[in-house]
mmCIF file of C-alpha atoms and ligand atoms in Angstrom:
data_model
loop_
_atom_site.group_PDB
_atom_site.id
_atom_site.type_symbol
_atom_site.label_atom_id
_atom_site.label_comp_id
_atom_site.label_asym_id
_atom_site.label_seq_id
_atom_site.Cartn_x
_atom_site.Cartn_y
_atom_site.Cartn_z
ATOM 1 C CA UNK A 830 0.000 0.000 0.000
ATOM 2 C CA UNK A 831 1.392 3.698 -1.080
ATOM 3 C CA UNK A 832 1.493 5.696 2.059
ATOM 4 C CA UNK A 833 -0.486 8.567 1.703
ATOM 5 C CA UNK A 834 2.419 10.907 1.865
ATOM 6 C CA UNK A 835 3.885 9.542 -1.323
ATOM 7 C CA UNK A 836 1.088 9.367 -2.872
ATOM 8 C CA UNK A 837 0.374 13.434 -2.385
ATOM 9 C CA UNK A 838 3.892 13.783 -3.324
ATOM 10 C CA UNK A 839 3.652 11.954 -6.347
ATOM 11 C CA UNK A 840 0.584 14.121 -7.361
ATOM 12 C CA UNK A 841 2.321 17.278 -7.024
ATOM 13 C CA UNK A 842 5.398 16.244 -8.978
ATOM 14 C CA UNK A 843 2.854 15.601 -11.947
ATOM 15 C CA UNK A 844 0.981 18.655 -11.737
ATOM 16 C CA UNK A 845 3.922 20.565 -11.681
ATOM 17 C CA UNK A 846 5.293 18.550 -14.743
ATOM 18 C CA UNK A 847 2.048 19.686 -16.407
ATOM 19 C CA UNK A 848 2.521 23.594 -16.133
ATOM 20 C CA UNK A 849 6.071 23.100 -16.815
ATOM 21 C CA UNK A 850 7.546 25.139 -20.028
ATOM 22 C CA UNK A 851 6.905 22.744 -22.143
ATOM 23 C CA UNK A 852 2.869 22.172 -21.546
ATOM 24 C CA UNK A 853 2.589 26.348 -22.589
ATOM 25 C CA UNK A 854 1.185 27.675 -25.013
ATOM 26 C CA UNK A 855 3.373 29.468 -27.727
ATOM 27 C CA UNK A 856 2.420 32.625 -26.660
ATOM 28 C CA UNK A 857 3.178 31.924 -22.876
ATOM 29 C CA UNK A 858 6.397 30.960 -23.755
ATOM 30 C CA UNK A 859 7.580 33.707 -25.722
ATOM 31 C CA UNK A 860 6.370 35.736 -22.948
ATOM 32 C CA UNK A 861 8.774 33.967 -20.175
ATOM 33 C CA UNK A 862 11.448 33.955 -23.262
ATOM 34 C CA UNK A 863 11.061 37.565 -23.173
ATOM 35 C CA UNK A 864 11.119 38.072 -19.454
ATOM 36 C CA UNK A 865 14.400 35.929 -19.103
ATOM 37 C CA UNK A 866 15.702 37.987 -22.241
ATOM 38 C CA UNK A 867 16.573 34.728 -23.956
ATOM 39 C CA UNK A 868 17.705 36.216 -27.334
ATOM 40 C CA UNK A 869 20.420 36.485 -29.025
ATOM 41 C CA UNK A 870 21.938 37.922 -32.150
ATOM 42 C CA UNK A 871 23.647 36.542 -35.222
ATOM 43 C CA UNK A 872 25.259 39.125 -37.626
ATOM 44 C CA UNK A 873 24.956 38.679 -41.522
ATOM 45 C CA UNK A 874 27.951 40.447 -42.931
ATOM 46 C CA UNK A 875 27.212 42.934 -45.424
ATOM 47 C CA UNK A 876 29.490 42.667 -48.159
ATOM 48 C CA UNK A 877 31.031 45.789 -50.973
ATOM 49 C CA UNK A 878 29.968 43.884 -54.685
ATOM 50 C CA UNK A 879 33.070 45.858 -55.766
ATOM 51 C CA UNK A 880 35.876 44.220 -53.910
ATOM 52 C CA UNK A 881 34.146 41.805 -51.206
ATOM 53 C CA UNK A 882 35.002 43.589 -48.584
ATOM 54 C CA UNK A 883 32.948 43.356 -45.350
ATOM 55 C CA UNK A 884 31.270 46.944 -44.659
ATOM 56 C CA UNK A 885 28.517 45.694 -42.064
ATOM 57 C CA UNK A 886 26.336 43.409 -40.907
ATOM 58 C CA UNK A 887 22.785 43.207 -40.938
ATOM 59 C CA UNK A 888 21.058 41.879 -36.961
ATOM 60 C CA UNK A 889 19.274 38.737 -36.785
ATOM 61 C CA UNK A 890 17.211 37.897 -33.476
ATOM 62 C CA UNK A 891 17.197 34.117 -32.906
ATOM 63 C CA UNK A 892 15.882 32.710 -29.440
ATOM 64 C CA UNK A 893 17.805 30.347 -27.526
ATOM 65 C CA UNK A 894 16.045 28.210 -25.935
ATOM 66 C CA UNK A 895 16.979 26.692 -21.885
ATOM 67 C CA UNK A 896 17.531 23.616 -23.614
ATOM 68 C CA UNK A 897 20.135 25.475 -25.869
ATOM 69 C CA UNK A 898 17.725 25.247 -29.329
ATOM 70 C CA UNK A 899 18.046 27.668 -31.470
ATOM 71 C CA UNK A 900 14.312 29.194 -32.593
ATOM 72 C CA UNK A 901 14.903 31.337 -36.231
ATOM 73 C CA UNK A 902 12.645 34.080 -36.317
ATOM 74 C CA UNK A 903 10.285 32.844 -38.819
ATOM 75 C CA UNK A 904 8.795 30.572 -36.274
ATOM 76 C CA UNK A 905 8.338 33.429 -33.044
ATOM 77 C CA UNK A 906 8.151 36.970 -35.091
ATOM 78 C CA UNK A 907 4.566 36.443 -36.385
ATOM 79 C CA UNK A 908 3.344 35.516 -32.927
ATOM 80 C CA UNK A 909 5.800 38.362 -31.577
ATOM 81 C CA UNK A 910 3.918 41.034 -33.679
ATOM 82 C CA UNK A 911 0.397 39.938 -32.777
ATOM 83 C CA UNK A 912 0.717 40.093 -29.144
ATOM 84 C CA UNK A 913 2.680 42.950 -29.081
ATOM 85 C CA UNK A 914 5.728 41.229 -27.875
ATOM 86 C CA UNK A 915 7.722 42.573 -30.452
ATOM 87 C CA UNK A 916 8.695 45.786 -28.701
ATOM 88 C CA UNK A 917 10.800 44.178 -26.034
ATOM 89 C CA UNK A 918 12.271 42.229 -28.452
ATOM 90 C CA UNK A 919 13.372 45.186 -30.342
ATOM 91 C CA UNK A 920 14.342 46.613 -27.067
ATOM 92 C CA UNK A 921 16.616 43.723 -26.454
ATOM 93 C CA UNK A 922 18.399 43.129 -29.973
ATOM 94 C CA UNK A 923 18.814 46.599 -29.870
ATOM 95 C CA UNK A 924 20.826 46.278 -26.091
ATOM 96 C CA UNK A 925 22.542 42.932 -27.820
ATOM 97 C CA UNK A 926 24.075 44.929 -30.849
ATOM 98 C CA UNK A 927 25.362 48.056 -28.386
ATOM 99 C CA UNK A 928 26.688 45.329 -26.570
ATOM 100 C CA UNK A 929 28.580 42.624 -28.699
ATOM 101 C CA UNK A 930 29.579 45.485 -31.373
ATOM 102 C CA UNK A 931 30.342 49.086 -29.728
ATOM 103 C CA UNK A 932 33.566 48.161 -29.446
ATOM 104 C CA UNK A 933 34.502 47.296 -33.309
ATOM 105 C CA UNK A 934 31.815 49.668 -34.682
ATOM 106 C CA UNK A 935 33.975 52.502 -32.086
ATOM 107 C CA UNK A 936 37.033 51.406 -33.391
ATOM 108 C CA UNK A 937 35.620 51.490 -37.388
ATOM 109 C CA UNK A 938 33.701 53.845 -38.754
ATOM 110 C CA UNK A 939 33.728 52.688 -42.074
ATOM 111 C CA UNK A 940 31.178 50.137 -40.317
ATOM 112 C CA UNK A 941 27.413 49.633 -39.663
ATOM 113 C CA UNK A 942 25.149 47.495 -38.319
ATOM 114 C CA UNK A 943 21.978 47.148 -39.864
ATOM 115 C CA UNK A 944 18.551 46.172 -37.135
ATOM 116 C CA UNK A 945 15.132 45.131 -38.466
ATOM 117 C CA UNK A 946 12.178 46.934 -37.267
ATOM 118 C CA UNK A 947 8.567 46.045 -36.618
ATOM 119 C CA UNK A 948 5.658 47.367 -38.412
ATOM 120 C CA UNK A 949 4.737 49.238 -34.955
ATOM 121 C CA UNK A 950 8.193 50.334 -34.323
ATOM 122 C CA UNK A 951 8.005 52.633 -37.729
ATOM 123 C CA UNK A 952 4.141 53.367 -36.986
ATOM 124 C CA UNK A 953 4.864 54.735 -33.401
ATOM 125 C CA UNK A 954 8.300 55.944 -33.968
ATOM 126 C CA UNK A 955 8.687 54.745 -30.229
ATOM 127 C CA UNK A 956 11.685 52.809 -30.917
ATOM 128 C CA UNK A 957 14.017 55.986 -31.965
ATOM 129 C CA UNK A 958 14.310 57.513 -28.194
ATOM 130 C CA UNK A 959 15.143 53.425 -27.100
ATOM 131 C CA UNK A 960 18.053 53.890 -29.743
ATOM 132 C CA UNK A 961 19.176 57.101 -28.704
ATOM 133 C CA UNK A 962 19.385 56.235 -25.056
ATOM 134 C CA UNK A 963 21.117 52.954 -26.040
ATOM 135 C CA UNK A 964 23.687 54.641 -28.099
ATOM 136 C CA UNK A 965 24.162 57.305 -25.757
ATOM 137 C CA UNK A 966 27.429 56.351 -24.047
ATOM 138 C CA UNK A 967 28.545 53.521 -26.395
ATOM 139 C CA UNK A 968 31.013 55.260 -28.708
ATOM 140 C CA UNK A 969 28.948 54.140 -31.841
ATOM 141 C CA UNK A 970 27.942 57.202 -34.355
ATOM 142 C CA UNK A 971 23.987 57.186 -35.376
ATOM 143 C CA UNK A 972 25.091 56.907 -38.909
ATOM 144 C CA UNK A 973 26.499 53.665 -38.111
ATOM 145 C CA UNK A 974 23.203 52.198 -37.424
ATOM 146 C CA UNK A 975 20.608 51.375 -39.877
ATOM 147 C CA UNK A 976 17.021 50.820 -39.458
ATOM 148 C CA UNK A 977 15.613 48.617 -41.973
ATOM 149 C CA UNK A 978 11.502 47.637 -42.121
ATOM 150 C CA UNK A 979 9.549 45.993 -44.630
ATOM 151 C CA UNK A 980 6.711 47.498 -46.505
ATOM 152 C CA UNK A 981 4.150 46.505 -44.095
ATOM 153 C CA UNK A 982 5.716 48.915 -41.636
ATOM 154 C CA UNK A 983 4.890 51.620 -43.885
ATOM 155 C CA UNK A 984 1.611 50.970 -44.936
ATOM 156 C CA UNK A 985 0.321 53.953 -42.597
ATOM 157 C CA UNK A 986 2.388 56.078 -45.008
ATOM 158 C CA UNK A 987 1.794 59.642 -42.688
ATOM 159 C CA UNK A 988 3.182 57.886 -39.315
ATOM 160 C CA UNK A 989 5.941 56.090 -41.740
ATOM 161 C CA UNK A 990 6.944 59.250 -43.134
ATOM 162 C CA UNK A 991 7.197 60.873 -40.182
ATOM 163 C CA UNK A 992 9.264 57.740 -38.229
ATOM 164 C CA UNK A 993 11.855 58.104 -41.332
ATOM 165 C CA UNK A 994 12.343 61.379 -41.270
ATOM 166 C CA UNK A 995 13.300 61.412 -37.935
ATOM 167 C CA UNK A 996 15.399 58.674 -37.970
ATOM 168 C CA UNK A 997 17.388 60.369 -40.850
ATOM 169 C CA UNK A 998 17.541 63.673 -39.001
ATOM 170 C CA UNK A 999 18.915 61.948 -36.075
ATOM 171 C CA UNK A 1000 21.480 60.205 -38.672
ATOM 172 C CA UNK A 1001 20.245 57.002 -39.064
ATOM 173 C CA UNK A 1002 20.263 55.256 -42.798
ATOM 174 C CA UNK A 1003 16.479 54.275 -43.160
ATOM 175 C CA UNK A 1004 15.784 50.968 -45.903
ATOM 176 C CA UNK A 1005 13.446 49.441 -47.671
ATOM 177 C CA UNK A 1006 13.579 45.579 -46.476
ATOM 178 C CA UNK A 1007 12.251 43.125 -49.035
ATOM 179 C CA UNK A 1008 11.910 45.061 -51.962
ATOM 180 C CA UNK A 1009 9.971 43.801 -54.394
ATOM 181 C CA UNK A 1010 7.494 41.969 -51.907
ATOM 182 C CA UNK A 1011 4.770 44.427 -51.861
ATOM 183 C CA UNK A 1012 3.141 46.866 -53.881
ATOM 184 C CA UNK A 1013 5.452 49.737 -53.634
ATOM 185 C CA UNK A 1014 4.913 52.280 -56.729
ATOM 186 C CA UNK A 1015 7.574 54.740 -57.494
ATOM 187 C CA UNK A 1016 5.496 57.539 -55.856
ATOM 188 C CA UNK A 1017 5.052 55.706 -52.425
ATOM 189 C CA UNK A 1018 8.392 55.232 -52.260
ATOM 190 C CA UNK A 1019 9.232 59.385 -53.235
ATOM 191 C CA UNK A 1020 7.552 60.029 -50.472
ATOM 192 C CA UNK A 1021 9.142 58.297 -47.826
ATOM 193 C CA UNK A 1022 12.721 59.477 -48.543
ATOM 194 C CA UNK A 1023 14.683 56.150 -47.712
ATOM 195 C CA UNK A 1024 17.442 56.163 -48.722
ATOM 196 C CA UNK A 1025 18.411 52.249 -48.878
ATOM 197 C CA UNK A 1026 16.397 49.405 -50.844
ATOM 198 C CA UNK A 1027 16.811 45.703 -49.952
ATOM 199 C CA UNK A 1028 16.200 43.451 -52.793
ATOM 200 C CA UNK A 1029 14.534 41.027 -51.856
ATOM 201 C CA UNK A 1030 16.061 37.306 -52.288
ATOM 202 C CA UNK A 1031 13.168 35.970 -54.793
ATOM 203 C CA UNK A 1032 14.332 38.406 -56.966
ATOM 204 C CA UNK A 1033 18.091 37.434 -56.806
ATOM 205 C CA UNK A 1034 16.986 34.104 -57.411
ATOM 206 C CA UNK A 1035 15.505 34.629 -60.967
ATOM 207 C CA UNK A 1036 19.232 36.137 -61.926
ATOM 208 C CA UNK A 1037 20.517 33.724 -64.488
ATOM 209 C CA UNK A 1038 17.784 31.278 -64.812
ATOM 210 C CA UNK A 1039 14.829 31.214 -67.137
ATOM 211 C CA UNK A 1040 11.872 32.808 -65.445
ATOM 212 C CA UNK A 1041 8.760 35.150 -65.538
ATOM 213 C CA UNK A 1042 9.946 37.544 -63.101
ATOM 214 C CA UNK A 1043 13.195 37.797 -64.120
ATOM 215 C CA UNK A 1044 12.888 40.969 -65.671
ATOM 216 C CA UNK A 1045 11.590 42.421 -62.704
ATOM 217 C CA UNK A 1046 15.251 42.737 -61.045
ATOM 218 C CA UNK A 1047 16.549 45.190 -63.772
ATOM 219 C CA UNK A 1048 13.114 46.908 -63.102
ATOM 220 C CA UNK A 1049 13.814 47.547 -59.520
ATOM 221 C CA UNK A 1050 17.439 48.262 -59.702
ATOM 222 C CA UNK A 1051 16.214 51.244 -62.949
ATOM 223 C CA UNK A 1052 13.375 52.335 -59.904
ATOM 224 C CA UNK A 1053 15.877 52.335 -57.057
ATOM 225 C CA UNK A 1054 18.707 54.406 -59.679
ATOM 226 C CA UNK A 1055 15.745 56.765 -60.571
ATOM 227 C CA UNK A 1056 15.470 57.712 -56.510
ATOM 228 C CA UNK A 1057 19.273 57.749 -55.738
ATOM 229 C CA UNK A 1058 18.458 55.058 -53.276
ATOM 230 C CA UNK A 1059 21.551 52.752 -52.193
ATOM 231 C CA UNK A 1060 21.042 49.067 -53.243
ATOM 232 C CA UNK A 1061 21.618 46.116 -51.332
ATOM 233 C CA UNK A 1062 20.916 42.986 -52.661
ATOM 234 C CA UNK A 1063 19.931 40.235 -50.256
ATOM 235 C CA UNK A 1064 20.474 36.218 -50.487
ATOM 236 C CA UNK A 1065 23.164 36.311 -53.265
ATOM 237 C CA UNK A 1066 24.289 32.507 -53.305
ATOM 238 C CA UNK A 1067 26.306 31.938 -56.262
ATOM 239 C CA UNK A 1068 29.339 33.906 -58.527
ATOM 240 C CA UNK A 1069 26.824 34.799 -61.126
ATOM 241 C CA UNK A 1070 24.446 36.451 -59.562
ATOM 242 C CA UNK A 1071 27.090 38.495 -57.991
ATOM 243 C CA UNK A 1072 28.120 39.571 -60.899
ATOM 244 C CA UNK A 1073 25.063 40.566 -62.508
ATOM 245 C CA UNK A 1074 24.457 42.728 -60.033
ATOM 246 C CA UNK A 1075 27.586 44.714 -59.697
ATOM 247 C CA UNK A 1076 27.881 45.099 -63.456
ATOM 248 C CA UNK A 1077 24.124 46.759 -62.754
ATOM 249 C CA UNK A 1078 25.250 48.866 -60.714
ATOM 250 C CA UNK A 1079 24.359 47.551 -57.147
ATOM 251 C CA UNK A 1080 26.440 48.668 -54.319
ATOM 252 C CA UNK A 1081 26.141 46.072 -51.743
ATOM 253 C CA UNK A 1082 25.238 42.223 -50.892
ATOM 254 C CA UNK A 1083 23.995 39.777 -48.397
ATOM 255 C CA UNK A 1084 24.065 35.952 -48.732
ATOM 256 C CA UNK A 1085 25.253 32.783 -48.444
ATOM 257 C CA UNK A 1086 27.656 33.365 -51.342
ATOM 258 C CA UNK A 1087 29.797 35.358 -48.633
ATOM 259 C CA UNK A 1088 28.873 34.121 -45.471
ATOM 260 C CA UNK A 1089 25.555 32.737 -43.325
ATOM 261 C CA UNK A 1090 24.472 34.798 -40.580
ATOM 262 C CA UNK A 1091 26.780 33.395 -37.527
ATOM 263 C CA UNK A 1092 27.721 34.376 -33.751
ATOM 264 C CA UNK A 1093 29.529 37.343 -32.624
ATOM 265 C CA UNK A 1094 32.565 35.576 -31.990
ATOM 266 C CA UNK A 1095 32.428 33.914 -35.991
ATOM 267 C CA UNK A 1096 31.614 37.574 -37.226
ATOM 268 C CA UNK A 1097 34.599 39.115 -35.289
ATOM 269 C CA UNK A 1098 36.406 36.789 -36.884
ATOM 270 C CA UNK A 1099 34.806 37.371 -40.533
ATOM 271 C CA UNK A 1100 35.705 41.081 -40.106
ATOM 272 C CA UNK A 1101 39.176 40.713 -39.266
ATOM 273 C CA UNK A 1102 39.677 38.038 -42.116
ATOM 274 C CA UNK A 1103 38.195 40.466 -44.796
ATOM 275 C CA UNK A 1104 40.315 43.575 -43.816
ATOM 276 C CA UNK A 1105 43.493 41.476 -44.260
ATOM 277 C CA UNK A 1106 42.238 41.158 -48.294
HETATM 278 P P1 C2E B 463 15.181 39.317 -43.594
HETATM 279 O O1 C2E B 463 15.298 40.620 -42.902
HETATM 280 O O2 C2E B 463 14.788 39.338 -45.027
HETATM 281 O O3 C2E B 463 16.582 38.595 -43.356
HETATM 282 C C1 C2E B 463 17.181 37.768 -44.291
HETATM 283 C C2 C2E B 463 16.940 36.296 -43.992
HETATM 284 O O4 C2E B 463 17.460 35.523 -45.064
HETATM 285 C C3 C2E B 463 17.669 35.818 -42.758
HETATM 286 O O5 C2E B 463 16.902 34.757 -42.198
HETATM 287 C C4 C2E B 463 18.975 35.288 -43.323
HETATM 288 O O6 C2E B 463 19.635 34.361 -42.487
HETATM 289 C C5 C2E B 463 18.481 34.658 -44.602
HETATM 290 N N1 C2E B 463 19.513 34.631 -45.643
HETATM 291 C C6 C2E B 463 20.501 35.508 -45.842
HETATM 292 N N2 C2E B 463 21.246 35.197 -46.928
HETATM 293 C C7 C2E B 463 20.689 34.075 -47.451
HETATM 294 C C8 C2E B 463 21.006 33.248 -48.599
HETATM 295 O O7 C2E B 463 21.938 33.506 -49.357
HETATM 296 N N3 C2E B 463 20.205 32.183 -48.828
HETATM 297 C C9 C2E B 463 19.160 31.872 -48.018
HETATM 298 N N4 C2E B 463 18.420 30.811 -48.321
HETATM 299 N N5 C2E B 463 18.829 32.623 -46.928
HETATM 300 C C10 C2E B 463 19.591 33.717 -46.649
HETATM 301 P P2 C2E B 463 16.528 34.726 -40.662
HETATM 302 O O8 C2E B 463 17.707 35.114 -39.831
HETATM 303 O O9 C2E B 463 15.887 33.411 -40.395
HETATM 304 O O10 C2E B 463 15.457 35.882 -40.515
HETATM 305 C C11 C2E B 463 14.184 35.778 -41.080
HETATM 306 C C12 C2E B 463 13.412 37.071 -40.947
HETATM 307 O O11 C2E B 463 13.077 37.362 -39.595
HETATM 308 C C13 C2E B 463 14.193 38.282 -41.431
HETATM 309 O O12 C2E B 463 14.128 38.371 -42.820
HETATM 310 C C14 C2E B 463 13.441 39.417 -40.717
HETATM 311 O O13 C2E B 463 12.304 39.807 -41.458
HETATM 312 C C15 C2E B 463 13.004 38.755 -39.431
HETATM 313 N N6 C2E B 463 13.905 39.197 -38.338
HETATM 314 C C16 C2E B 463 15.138 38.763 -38.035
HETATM 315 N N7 C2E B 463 15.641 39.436 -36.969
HETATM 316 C C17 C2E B 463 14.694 40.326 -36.606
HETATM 317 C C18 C2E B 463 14.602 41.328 -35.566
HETATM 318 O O14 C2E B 463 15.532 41.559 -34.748
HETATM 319 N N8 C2E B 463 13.437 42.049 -35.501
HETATM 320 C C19 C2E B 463 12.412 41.862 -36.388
HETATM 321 N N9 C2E B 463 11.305 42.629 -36.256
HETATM 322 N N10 C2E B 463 12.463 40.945 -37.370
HETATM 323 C C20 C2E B 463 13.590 40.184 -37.475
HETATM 324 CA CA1 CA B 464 16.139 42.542 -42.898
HETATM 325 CA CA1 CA B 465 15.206 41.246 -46.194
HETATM 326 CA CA1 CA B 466 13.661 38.513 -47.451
#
């Protein structure tokens, strides 16, 4: 017979084991992720098409999880934007990049960083004061950090506008993520005064292969010359498409062609390798 002790004991153990972590919902678990502040940024470097030399790096949340999983965005930035939980996030990449690079981005200012912003951040503009206070004593220039948002953050075009144009008085580069995505005509995007466009990848992709939309890249590159906008191309993966897009006049590239987004410590290390050259 189980004493009754043990048996009380028992029941405890296995209600405990089912609120543990793991019997959460998503969204309960993003919020304790958030409370514990268990993020953590990869850097993408951001490479000159001209000579391959490393001028930045873009920021790229990932969540690691107690068990020591890595979660890619895809899977916890939808959820994040719904419930709202994407403003501490920002808040914290934004404390991870001061962090990790202030000291290189002090010691070059040839360099940037590049941080992705939520559709609220640009709507509310409430993410430009977090900056500022972050940056205040860290010895990195405004102009060495970029803001980049995709075209869903500037769907409220007024607010947008506004967001941008203080982020550029302030000194900040303001971009275009994911160009090609949306529905951007050439007069939304007079308005808003970027003055980066990010290709998106699909686009890159079509470069040298047979396909509908693969006049659309010259398109955008002729719409992005027409604005003066710096060009980055993102998800370059092979020779060829690098090419192609230097000879059309694009200034800078992401991708695996270069180098996979990867931990501070790798980046560090990507930096110093690419100054040697
Ligand atoms: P994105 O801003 O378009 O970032 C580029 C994504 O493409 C990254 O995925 C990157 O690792 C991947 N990528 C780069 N080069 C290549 C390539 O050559 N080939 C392939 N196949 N993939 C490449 P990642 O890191 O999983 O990020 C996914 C998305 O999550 C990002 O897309 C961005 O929209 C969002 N995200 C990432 N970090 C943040 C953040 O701190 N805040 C917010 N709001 N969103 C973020
Ligand atoms: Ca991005
Ligand atoms: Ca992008
Ligand atoms: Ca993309």
């Amino acid at each position: 017979l189980i004493p009754i002790g043990a048996f009380i004991s028992l029941f405890i153990v296995a209600l405990v084991f089912r609120l543990s972590r793991e019997r959460l919902s998503p969204l309960a678990e993003l919020q304790i992720a958030v409370k514990k502040r268990e993020f953590v940024v990869h850097y993408q470097p951001m490479v000159d098409l001209c000579n391959g030399a490393c001028v930045g790096a873009e920021a790229l949340v990932r969540w690691r999880r107690p068990d020591g999983t890595m979660v890619h965005p895809d899977m916890f930035i939808p959820l994040a934007e719904e419930s709202g939980l994407i403003l501490p996030i920002t808040d914290q990449v934004i404390d991870t990049v001061v962090r990790d690079l202030g000291g290189m981005l002090a010691q070059d200012r040839a360099m940037h960083v590049a941080i992705n912003l939520s559709a609220e951040d640009v709507r509310t503009g409430r993410v430009l004061p977090v900056l500022s206070k972050a940056l205040e004593h860290s010895g990195i220039q405004n102009q060495q950090v970029w803001l980049e948002a995709t075209e869903r953050g500037f769907m409220d075009i007024a607010s947008a506008r506004a967001t941008v144009a203080k982020a550029r008085a302030m000194g900040h580069c303001a971009a275009l993520d994911d160009f090609g995505t949306g529905y951007s005509s050439l007069q939304f995007l007079q308005g808003l005064q970027l003055d980066a466009l990010k290709i998106d990848k699909s686009f890159v992709d079509t470069i040298g292969k047979e396909s509908a939309s693969r006049a659309v890249v010259s398109h955008i590159i002729d719409m992005a010359r027409t604005l003066d906008l710096l060009i980055v191309a993102e998800g370059v993966e092979t020779q060829a498409q690098a090419d192609y897009l230097r000879e059309h006049g694009v200034a800078l590239a992401q991708g695996w062609h270069y180098a996979k987004a990867m931990p501070l410590d790798e980046f560090l290390a990507f930096y110093q390798q690419s100054r040697l050259h």
